[in-house]
mmCIF file of C-alpha atoms in Angstrom:
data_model
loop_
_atom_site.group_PDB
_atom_site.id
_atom_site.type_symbol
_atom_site.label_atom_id
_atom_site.label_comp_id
_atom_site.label_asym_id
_atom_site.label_seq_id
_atom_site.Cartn_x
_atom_site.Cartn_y
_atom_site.Cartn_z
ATOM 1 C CA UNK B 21 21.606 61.529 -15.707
ATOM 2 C CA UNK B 22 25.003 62.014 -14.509
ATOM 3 C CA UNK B 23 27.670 59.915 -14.615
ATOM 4 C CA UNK B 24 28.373 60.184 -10.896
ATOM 5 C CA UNK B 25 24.631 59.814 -9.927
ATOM 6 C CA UNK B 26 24.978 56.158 -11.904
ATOM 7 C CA UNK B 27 28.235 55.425 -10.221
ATOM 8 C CA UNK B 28 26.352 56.498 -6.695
ATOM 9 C CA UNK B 29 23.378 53.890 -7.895
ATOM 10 C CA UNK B 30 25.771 51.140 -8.827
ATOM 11 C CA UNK B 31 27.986 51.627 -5.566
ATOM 12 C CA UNK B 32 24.413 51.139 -3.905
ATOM 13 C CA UNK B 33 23.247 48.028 -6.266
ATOM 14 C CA UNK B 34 26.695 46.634 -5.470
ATOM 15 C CA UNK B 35 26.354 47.094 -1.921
ATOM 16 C CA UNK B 36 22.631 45.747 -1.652
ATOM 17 C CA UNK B 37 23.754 42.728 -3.438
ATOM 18 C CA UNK B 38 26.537 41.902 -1.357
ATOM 19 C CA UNK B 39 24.153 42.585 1.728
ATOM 20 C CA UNK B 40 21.757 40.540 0.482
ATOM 21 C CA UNK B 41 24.815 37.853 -0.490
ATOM 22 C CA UNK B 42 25.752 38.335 3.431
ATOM 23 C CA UNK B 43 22.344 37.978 4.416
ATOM 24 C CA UNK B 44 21.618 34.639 2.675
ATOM 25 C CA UNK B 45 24.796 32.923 3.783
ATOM 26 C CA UNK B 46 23.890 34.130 7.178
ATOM 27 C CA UNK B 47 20.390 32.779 6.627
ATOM 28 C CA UNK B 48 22.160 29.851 5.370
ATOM 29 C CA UNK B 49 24.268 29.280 8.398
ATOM 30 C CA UNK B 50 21.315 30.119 10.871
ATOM 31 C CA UNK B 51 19.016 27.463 8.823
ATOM 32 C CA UNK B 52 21.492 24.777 9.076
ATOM 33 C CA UNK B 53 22.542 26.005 13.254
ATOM 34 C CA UNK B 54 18.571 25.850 14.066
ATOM 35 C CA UNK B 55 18.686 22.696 11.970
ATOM 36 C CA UNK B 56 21.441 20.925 13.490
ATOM 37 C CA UNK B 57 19.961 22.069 16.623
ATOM 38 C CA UNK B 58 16.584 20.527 16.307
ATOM 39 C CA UNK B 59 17.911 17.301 15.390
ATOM 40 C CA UNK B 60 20.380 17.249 18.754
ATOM 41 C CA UNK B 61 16.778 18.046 20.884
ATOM 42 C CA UNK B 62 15.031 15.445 19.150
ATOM 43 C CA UNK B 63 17.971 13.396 19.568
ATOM 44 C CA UNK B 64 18.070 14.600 23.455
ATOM 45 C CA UNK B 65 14.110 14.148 23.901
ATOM 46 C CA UNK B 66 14.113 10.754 22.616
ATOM 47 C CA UNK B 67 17.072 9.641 24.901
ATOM 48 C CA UNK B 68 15.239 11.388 28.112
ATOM 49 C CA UNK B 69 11.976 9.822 27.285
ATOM 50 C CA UNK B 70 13.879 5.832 26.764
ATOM 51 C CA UNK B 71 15.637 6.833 30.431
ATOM 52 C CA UNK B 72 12.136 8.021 32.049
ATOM 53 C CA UNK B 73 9.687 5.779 30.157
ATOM 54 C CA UNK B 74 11.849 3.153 31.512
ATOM 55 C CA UNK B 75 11.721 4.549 35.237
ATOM 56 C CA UNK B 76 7.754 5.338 34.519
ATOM 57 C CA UNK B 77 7.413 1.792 33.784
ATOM 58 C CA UNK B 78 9.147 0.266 36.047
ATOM 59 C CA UNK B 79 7.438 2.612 38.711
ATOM 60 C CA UNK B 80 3.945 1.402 37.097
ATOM 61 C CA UNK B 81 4.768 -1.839 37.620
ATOM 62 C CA UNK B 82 5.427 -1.687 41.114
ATOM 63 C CA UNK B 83 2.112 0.051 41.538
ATOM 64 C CA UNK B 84 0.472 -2.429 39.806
ATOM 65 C CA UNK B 85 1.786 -5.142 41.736
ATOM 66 C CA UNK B 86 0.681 -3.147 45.094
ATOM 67 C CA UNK B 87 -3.138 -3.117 44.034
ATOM 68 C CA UNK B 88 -2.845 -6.770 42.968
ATOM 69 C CA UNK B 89 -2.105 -7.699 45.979
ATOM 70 C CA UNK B 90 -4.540 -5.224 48.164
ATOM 71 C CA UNK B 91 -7.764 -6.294 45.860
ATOM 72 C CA UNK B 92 -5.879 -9.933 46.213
ATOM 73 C CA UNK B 93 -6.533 -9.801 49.712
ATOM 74 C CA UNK B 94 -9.927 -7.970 49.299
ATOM 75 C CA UNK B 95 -11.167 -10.642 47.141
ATOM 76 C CA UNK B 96 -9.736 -13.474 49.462
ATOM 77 C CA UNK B 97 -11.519 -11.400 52.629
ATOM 78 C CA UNK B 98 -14.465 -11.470 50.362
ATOM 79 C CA UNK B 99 -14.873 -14.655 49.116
ATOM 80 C CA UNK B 100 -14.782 -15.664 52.652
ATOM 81 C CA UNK B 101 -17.514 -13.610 53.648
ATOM 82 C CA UNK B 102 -19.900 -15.114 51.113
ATOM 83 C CA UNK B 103 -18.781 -18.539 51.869
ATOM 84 C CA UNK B 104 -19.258 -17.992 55.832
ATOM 85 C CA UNK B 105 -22.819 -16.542 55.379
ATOM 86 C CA UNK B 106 -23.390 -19.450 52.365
ATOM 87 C CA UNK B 107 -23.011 -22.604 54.864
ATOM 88 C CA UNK B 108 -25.049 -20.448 57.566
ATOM 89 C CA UNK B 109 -27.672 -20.468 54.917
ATOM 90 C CA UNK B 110 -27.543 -23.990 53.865
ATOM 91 C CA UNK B 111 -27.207 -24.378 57.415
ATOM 92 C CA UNK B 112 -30.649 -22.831 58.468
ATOM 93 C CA UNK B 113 -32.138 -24.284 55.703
ATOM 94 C CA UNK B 114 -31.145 -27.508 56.174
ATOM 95 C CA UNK B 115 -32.836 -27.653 59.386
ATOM 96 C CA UNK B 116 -36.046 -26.130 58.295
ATOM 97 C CA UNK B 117 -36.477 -28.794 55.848
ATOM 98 C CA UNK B 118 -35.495 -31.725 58.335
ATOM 99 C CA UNK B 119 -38.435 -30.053 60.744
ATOM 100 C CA UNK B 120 -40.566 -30.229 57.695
ATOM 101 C CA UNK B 121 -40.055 -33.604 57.077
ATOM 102 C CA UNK B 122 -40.015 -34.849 60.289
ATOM 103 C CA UNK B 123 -43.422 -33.086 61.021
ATOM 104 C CA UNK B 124 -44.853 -34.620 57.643
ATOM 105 C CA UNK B 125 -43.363 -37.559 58.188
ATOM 106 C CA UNK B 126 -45.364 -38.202 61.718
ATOM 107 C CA UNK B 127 -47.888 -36.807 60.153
ATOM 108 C CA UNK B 128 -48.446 -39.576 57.179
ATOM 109 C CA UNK B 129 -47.602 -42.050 59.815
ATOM 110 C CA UNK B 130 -50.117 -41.284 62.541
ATOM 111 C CA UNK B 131 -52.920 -41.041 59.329
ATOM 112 C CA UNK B 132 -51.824 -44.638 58.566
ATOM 113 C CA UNK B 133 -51.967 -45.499 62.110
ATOM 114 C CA UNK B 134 -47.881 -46.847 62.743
ATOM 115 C CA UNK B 135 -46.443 -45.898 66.072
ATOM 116 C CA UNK B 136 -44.197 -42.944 66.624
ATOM 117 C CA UNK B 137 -41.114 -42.418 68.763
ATOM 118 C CA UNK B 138 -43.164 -40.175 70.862
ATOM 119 C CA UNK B 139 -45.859 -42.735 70.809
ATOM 120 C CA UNK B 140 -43.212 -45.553 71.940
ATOM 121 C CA UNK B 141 -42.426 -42.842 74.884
ATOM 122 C CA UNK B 142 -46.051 -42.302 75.694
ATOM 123 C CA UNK B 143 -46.329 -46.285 76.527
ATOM 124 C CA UNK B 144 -42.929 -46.710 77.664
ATOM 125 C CA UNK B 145 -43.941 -44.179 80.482
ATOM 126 C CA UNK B 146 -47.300 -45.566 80.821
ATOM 127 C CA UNK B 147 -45.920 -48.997 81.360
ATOM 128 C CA UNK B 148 -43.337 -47.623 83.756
ATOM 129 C CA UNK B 149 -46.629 -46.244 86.390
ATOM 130 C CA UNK B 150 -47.658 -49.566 85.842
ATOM 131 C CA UNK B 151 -45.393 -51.500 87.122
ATOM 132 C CA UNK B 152 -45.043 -49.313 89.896
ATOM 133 C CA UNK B 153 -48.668 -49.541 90.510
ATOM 134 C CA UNK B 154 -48.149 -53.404 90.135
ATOM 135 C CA UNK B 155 -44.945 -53.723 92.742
ATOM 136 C CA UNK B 156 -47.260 -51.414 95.131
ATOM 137 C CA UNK B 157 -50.080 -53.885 94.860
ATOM 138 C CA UNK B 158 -47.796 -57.048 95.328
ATOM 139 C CA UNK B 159 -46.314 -55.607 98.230
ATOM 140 C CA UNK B 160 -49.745 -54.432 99.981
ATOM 141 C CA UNK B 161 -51.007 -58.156 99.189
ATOM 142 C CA UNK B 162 -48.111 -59.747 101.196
ATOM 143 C CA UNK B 163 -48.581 -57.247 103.887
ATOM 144 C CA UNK B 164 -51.842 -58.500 104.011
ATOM 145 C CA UNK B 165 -51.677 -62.084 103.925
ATOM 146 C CA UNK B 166 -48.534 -61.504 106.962
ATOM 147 C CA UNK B 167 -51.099 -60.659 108.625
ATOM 148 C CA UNK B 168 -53.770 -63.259 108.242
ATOM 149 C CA UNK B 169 -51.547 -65.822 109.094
ATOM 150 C CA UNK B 170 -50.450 -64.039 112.281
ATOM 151 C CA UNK B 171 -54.211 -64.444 113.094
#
């Protein structure tokens, strides 16, 4: 080989090397920029997601508090349905049971032969056209002995 062909090739080693010496500083410099950058958008995320997790929350508590309330009131507006139709029940069936008793009540009484309130009624009344009867009688007798002694 020729002595200018191996200065050519060491002119051209040379260069590479400093190329490649230029290219990892570069590579270097870029690693540590993209780096450095990284960290600041981490840095950035984290500070935007403190600021908007605190608005989020806030803004979930506020909902929150809205369907408290709503299902507050739907559970008061509830509650007071089943109580309403609970005392109309207790209601109705408090009076079918009172009719039962009453009815079995009479019943066992008339068997043993006692006097019911209707039975009290029944005389009462009957008593009542007596006495009527009576007063009719007592008046048609003094009609009639006015008249004998006018004779």
């Amino acid at each position: 080989m020729d002595n200018a062909n191996i200065d050519t090739q060491t002119e051209e080693s040379e260069e590479k090397t400093k190329l490649k010496s230029k290219s990892s500083r570069k590579s270097a410099l870029d690693f540590r920029k993209y780096t450095k950058q990284i960290w600041l958008a981490g840095l950035g995320a984290f500070s935007r997601a403190e600021e908007e997790g605190n608005k989020l929350f806030d803004s979930l508590v506020k909902v929150g508090e809205e369907l408290e309330s709503k299902t507050g009131d739907l559970a008061d507006t509830t509650v007071g349905k089943v109580t309403e139709k609970a005392k109309e029940s207790v209601s109705e069936t408090k009076d079918k049971v009172e009719k039962i008793l009453d009815t079995s009540v009479n019943h066992s009484l008339n068997r043993i032969g006692l006097v019911t309130p209707k039975d009290l009624q029944h005389i009462e009344q009957l008593l009542v056209q007596l006495h009527i009867k009576v007063d009719a009688l007592i008046e048609e007798n003094q009609q009639l002995k006015e008249k004998l002694n006018k004779k």
